[in-house]
Short mmCIF file of C-alpha atoms in Angstrom, two decimals:
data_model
loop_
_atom_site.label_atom_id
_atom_site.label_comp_id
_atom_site.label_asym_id
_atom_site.label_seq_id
_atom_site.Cartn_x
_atom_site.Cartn_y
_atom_site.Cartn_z
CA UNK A 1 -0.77 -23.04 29.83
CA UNK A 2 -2.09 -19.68 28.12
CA UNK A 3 0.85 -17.54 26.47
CA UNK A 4 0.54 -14.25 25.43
CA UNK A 5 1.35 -13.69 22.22
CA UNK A 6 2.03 -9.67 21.87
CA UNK A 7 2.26 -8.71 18.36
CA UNK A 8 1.02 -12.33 17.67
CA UNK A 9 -0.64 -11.74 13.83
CA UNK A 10 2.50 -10.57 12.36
CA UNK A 11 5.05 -13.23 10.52
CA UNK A 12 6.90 -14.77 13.14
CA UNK A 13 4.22 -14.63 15.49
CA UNK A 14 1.79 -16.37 13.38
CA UNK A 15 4.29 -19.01 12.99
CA UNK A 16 5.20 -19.48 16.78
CA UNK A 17 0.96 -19.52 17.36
CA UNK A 18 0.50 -22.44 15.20
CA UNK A 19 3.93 -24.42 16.90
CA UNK A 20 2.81 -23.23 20.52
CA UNK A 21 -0.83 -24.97 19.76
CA UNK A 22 0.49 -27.63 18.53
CA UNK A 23 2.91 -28.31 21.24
CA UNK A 24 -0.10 -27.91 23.72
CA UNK A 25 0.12 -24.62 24.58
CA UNK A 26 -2.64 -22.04 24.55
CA UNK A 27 -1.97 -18.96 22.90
CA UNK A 28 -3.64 -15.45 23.10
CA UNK A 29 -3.06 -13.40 20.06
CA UNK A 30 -3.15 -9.66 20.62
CA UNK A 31 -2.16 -7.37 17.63
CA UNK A 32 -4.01 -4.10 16.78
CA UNK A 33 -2.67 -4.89 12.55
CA UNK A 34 -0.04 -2.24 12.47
CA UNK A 35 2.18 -4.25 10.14
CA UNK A 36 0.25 -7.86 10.05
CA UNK A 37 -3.26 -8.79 8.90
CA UNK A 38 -6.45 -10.60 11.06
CA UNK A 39 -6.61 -12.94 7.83
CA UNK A 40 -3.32 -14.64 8.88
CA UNK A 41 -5.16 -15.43 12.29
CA UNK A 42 -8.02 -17.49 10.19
CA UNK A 43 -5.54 -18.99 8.27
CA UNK A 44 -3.64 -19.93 11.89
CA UNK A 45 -7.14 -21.73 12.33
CA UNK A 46 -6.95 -23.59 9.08
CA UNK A 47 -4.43 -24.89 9.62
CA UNK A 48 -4.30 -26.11 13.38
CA UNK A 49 -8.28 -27.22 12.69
CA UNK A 50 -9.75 -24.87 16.00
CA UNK A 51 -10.23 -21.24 16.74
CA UNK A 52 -7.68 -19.14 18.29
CA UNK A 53 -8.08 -16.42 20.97
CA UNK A 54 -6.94 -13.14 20.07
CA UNK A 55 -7.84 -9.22 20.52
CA UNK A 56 -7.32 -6.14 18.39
CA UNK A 57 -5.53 -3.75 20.79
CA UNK A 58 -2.23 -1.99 20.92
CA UNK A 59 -0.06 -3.02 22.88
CA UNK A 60 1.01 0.06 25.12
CA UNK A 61 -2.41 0.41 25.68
CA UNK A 62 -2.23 -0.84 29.41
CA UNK A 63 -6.20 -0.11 29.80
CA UNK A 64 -6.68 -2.49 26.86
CA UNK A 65 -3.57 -4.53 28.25
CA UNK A 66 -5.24 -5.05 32.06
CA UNK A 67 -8.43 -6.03 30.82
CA UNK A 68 -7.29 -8.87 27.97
CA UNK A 69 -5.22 -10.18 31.43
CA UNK A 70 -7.90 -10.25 34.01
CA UNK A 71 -10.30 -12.45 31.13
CA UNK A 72 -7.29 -14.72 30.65
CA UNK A 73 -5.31 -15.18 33.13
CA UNK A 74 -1.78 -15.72 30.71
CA UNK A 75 0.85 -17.47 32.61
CA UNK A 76 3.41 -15.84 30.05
CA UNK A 77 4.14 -13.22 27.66
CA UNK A 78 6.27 -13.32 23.98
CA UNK A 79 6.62 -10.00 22.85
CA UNK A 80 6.78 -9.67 19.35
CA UNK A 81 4.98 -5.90 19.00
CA UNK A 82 8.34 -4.38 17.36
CA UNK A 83 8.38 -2.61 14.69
CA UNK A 84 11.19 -4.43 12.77
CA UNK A 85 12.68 -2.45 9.15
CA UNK A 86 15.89 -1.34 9.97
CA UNK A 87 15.52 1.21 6.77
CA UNK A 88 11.91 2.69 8.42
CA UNK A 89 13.87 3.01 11.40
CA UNK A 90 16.44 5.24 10.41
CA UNK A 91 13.86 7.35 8.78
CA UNK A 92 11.61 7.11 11.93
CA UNK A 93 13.90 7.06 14.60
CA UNK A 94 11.25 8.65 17.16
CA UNK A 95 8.37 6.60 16.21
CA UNK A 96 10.81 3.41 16.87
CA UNK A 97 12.23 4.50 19.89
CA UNK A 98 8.30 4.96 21.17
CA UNK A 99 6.68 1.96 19.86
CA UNK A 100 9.68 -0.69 20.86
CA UNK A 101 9.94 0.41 24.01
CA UNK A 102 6.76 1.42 25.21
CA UNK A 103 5.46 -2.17 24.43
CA UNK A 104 8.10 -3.37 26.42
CA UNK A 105 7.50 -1.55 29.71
CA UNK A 106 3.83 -2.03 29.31
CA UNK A 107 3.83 -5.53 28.93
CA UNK A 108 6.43 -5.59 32.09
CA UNK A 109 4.20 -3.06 33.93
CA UNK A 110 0.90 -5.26 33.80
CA UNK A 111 2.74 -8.65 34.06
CA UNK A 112 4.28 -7.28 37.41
CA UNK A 113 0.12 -6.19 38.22
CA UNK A 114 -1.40 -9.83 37.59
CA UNK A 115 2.44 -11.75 38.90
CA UNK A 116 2.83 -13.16 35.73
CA UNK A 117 6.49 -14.10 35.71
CA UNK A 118 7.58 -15.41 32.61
CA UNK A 119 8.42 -13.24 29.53
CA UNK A 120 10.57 -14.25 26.05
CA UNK A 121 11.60 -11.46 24.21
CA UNK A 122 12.42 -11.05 20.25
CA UNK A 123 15.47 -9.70 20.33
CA UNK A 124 17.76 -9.32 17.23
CA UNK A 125 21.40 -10.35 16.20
CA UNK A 126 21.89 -6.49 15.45
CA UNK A 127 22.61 -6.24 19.17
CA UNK A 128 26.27 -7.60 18.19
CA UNK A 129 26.69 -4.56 16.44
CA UNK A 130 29.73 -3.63 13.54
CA UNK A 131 32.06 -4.66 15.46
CA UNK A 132 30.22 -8.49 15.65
CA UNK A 133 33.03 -11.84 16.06
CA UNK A 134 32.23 -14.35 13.68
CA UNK A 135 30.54 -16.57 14.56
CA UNK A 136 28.55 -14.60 16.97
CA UNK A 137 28.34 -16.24 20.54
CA UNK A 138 26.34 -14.73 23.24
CA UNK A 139 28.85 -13.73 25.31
CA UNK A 140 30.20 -11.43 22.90
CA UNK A 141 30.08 -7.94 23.30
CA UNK A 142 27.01 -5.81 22.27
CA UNK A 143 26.44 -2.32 21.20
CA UNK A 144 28.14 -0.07 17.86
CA UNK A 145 24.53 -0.89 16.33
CA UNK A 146 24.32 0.68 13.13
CA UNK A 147 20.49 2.03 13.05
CA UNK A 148 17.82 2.62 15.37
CA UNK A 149 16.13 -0.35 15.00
CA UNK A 150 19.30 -2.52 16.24
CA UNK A 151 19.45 0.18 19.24
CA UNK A 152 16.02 -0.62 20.43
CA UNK A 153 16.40 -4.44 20.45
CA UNK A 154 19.84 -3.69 22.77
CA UNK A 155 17.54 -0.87 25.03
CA UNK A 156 15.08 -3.70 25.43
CA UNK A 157 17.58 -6.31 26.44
CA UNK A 158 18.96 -3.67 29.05
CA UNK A 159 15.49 -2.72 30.19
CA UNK A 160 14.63 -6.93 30.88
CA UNK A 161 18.14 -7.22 32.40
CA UNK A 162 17.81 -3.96 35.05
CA UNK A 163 13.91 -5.60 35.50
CA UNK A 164 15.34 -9.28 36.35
CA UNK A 165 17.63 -8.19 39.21
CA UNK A 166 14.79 -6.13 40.79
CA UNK A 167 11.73 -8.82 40.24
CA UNK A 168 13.51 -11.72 41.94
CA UNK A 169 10.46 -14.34 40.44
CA UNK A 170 10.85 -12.73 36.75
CA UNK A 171 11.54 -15.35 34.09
CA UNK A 172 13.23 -14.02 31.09
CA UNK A 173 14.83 -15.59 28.05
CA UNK A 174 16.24 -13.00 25.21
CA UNK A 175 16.29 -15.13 21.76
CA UNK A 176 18.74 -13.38 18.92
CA UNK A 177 16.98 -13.58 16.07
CA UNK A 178 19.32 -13.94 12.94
CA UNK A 179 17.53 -14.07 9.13
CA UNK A 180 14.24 -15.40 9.60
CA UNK A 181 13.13 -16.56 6.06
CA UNK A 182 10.59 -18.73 4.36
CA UNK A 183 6.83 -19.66 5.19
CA UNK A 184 4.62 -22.29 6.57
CA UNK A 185 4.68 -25.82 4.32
CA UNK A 186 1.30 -25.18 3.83
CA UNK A 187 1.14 -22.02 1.88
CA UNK A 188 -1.25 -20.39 4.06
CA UNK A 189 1.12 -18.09 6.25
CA UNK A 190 4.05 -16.48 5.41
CA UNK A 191 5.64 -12.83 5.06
CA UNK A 192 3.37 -10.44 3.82
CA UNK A 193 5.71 -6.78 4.04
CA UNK A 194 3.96 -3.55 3.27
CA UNK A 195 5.41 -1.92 0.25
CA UNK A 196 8.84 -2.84 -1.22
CA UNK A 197 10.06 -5.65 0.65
CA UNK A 198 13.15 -4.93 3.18
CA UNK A 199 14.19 -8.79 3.61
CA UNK A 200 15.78 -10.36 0.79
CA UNK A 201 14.14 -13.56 0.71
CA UNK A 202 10.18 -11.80 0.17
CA UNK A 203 12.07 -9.51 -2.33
CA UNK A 204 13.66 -12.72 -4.25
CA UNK A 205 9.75 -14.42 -4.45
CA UNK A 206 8.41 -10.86 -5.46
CA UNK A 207 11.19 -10.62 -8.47
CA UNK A 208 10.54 -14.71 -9.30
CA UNK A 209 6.59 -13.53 -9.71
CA UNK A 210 7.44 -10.70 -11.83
CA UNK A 211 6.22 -8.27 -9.31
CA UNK A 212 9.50 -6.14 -8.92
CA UNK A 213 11.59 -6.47 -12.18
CA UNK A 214 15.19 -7.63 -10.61
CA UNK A 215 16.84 -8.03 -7.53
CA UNK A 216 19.77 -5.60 -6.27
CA UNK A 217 22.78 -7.40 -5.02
CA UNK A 218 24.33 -4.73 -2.61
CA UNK A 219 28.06 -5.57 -3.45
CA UNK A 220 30.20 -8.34 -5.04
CA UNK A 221 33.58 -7.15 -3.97
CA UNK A 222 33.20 -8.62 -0.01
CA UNK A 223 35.73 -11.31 1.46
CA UNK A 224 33.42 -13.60 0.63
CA UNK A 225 33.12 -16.75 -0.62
CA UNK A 226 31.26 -14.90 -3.93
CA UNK A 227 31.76 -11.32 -2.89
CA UNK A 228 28.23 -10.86 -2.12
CA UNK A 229 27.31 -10.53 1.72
CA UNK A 230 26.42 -13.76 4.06
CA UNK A 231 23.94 -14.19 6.60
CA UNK A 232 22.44 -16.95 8.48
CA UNK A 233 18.66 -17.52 7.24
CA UNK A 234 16.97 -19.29 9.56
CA UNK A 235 13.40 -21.21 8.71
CA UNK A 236 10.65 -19.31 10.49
CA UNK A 237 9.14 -22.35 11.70
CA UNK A 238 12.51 -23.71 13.18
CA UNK A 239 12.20 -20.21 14.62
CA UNK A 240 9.11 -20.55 16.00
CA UNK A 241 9.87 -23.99 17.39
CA UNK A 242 12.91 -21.93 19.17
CA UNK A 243 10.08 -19.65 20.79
CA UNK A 244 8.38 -22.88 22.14
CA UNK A 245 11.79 -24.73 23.34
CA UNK A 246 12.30 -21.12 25.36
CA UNK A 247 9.26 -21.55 27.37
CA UNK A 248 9.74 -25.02 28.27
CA UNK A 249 13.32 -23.49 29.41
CA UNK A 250 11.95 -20.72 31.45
CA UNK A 251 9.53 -23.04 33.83
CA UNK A 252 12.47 -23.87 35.68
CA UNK A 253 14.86 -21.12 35.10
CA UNK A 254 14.60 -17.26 36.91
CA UNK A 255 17.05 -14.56 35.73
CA UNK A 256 17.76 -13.44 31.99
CA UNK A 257 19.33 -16.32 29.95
CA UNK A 258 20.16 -15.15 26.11
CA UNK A 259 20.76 -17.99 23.04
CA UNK A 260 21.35 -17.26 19.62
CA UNK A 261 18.55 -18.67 17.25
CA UNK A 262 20.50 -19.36 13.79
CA UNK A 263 21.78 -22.20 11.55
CA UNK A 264 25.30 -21.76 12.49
CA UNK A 265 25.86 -21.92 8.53
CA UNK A 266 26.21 -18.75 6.97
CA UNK A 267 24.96 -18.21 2.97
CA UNK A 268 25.95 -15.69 0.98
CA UNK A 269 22.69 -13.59 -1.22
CA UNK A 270 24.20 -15.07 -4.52
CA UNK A 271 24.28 -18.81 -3.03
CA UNK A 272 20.50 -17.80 -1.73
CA UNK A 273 19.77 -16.98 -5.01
CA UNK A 274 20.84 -20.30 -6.65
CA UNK A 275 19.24 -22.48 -4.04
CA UNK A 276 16.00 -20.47 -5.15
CA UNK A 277 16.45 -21.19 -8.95
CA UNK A 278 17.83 -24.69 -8.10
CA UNK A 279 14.70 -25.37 -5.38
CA UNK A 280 11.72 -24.10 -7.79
CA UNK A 281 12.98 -23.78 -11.47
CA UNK A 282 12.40 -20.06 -11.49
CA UNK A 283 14.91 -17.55 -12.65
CA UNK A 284 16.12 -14.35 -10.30
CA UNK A 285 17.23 -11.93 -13.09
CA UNK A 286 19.51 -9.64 -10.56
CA UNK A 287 21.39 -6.47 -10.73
CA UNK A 288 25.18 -5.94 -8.66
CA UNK A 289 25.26 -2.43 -7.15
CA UNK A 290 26.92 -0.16 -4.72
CA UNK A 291 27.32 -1.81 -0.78
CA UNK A 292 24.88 -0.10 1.32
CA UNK A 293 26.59 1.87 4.20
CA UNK A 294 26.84 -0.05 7.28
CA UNK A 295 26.49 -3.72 5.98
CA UNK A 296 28.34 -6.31 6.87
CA UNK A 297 30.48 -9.23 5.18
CA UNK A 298 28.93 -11.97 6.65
CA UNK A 299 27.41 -12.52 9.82
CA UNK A 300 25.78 -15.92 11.37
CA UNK A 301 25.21 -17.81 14.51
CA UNK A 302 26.68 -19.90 17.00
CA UNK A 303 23.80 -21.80 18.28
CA UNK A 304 25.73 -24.15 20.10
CA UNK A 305 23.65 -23.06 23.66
CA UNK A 306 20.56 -23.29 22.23
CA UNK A 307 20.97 -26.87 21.53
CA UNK A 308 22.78 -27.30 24.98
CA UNK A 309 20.48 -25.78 26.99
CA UNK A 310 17.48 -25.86 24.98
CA UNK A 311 17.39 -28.98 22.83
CA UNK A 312 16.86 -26.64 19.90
CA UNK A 313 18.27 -26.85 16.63
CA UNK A 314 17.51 -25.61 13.05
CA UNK A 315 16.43 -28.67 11.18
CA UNK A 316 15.03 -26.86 7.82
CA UNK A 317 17.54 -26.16 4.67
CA UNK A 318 18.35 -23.20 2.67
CA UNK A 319 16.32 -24.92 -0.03
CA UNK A 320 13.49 -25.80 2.49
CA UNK A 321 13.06 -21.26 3.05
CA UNK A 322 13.33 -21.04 -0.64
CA UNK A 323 10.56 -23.85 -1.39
CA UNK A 324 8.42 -22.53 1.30
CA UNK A 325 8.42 -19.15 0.64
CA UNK A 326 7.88 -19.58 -3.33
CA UNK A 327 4.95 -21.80 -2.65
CA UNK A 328 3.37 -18.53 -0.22
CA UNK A 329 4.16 -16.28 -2.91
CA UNK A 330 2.99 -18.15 -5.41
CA UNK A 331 -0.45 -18.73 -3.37
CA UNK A 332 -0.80 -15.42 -2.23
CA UNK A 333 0.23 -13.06 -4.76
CA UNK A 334 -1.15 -10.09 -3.04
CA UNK A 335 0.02 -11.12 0.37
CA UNK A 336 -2.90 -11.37 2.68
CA UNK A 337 -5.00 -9.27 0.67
#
């Protein structure tokens, strides 16, 4: 079974190419490098042992789109071609509002031309908004997003919804991404951000290299179990295994079906922090300062219908993410460069 992987060269769709192959699956990488690298495609190859399909093209380009399709024939589509920093966003509102949508409708647009009928969709838990219940369930209401990038993911989900009642055949699963985090075991793929990183867990491996001098902890005065702000970091190849898990589910499924992908464990950035020092024996020398406007206490998951439905779960630890993603760092210093 090909898959489609739009977007497929950037960090968690490098991740769900090597899990799809190895679960059988046949995946199509199409990217055009925006915010990923062809390098982690090779290094895809290394470490699945065999070459991987995959074209340089953009992916609103439905020229480009129609002709990668009639060569191979996918029998689904995981769109992953969104731009993602929720800071970028708010700078860039237009340029997000384009990009995340447009590769949405395209992607819908040419699946509807070749009757391709499945599509997952990486969707965010920003959709719950400021106004989120803890711990977040899927039936809980979404919108009051706090930044473009949160409104996109919810556009999207409306856009698949509106699509699903009119395309009787159309197969869609929405997963709601919470803190993807860490790397592959083997060092060779991980997060690679352009500049200063926006995650925290890249920004923790950048300070433990000595590549940014100390990490800012936004707030200490939360009602938290530290003060400091929780969130629910999920492994990015438990991720990825979510990604394959969703497929399987869609086969026999039509409609729009939405599941949380999380831990269902929420850990503050200070407990983060000493997992890192206690998983690799490196010191985070870190700074408290002001909350950032719009955060969050503590958000995380209740993945309960994944595992129901799905027979997913998050397996990896907090000190599995740190391990992993000091051991990319460490390997590739200048990310994929």
């Amino acid at each position: 079974m090909k898959v489609l992987l739009a977007g497929g060269a950037g960090y968690i769709g490098s991740h769900t190419a090597v899990e799809l192959s190895k679960a059988g699956y046949d995946p199509v990488i199409v990217d055009n490098y925006s915010n990923s690298s062809p390098i982690a495609i090779s290094r895809c190859e290394e470490i699945l042992g065999k070459s991987l399909t995959f074209y340089e093209a953009d992916v609103t380009d439905k020229e480009a789109l129609r002709a990668i399709f009639t060569k191979e024939q996918p029998d689904a589509v995981i769109h992953f071609a969104g731009f993602k920093s929720v800071d970028e966003s708010v700078r860039m509102p237009l340029l997000y509002y384009r990009n995340n949508i447009d590769t949405t409708l395209s992607l819908l647009e040419v699946m509807r031309e070749y009757d391709v009928s499945s599509f997952i969709f990486s969707s965010s838990a920003t959709v719950y908004g400021e106004n989120a219940q803890i711990p977040c369930v899927e039936t809980d209401p979404t919108g009051g997003c706090t930044n473009p990038y949160g409104w996109t993911k919810l556009m999207n989900e409306e856009i698949l919804k509106d699509a699903a009642l009119a395309i009787t055949n159309l197969r869609v699963v929405l997963l709601r991404y919470f803190n993807p985090a860490g790397a592959h075991e083997s060092g060779l793929i991980g997060e690679d951000p352009k500049g200063i990183p926006n995650n925290l867990m890249p920004y923790v491996t950048q300070v433990a290299s000595g590549k940014l001098p100390f990490l800012k902890v936004f707030g200490n005065d939360y009602p938290t179990v530290d003060g400091s702000g929780v969130r629910d970091f999920i492994h990015v190849v438990d991720l990825a295994k979510g990604h394959v898990a969703a497929l399987e589910y869609a086969k026999n499924h039509t409609g729009v079906e939405i599941f949380n992908l999380g831990t269902g464990r929420g850990v503050s950035v200070l407990e983060l922090v000493n997992a890192f020092v206690d998983s690799t024996g490196v010191d985070i020398p870190y700074e408290i300062v002001d909350r950032r406007p719009g955060d969050l206490a503590e958000v995380w998951a209740n993945p309960s219908k994944a595992k129901e439905l799905m027979n997913w779960q998050a397996t990896k630890t907090i000190g599995d993410i740190c391990a992993d993603a000091w051991r990319w760092q460490s390997n590739n210093p200048q990310g994929y460069e």
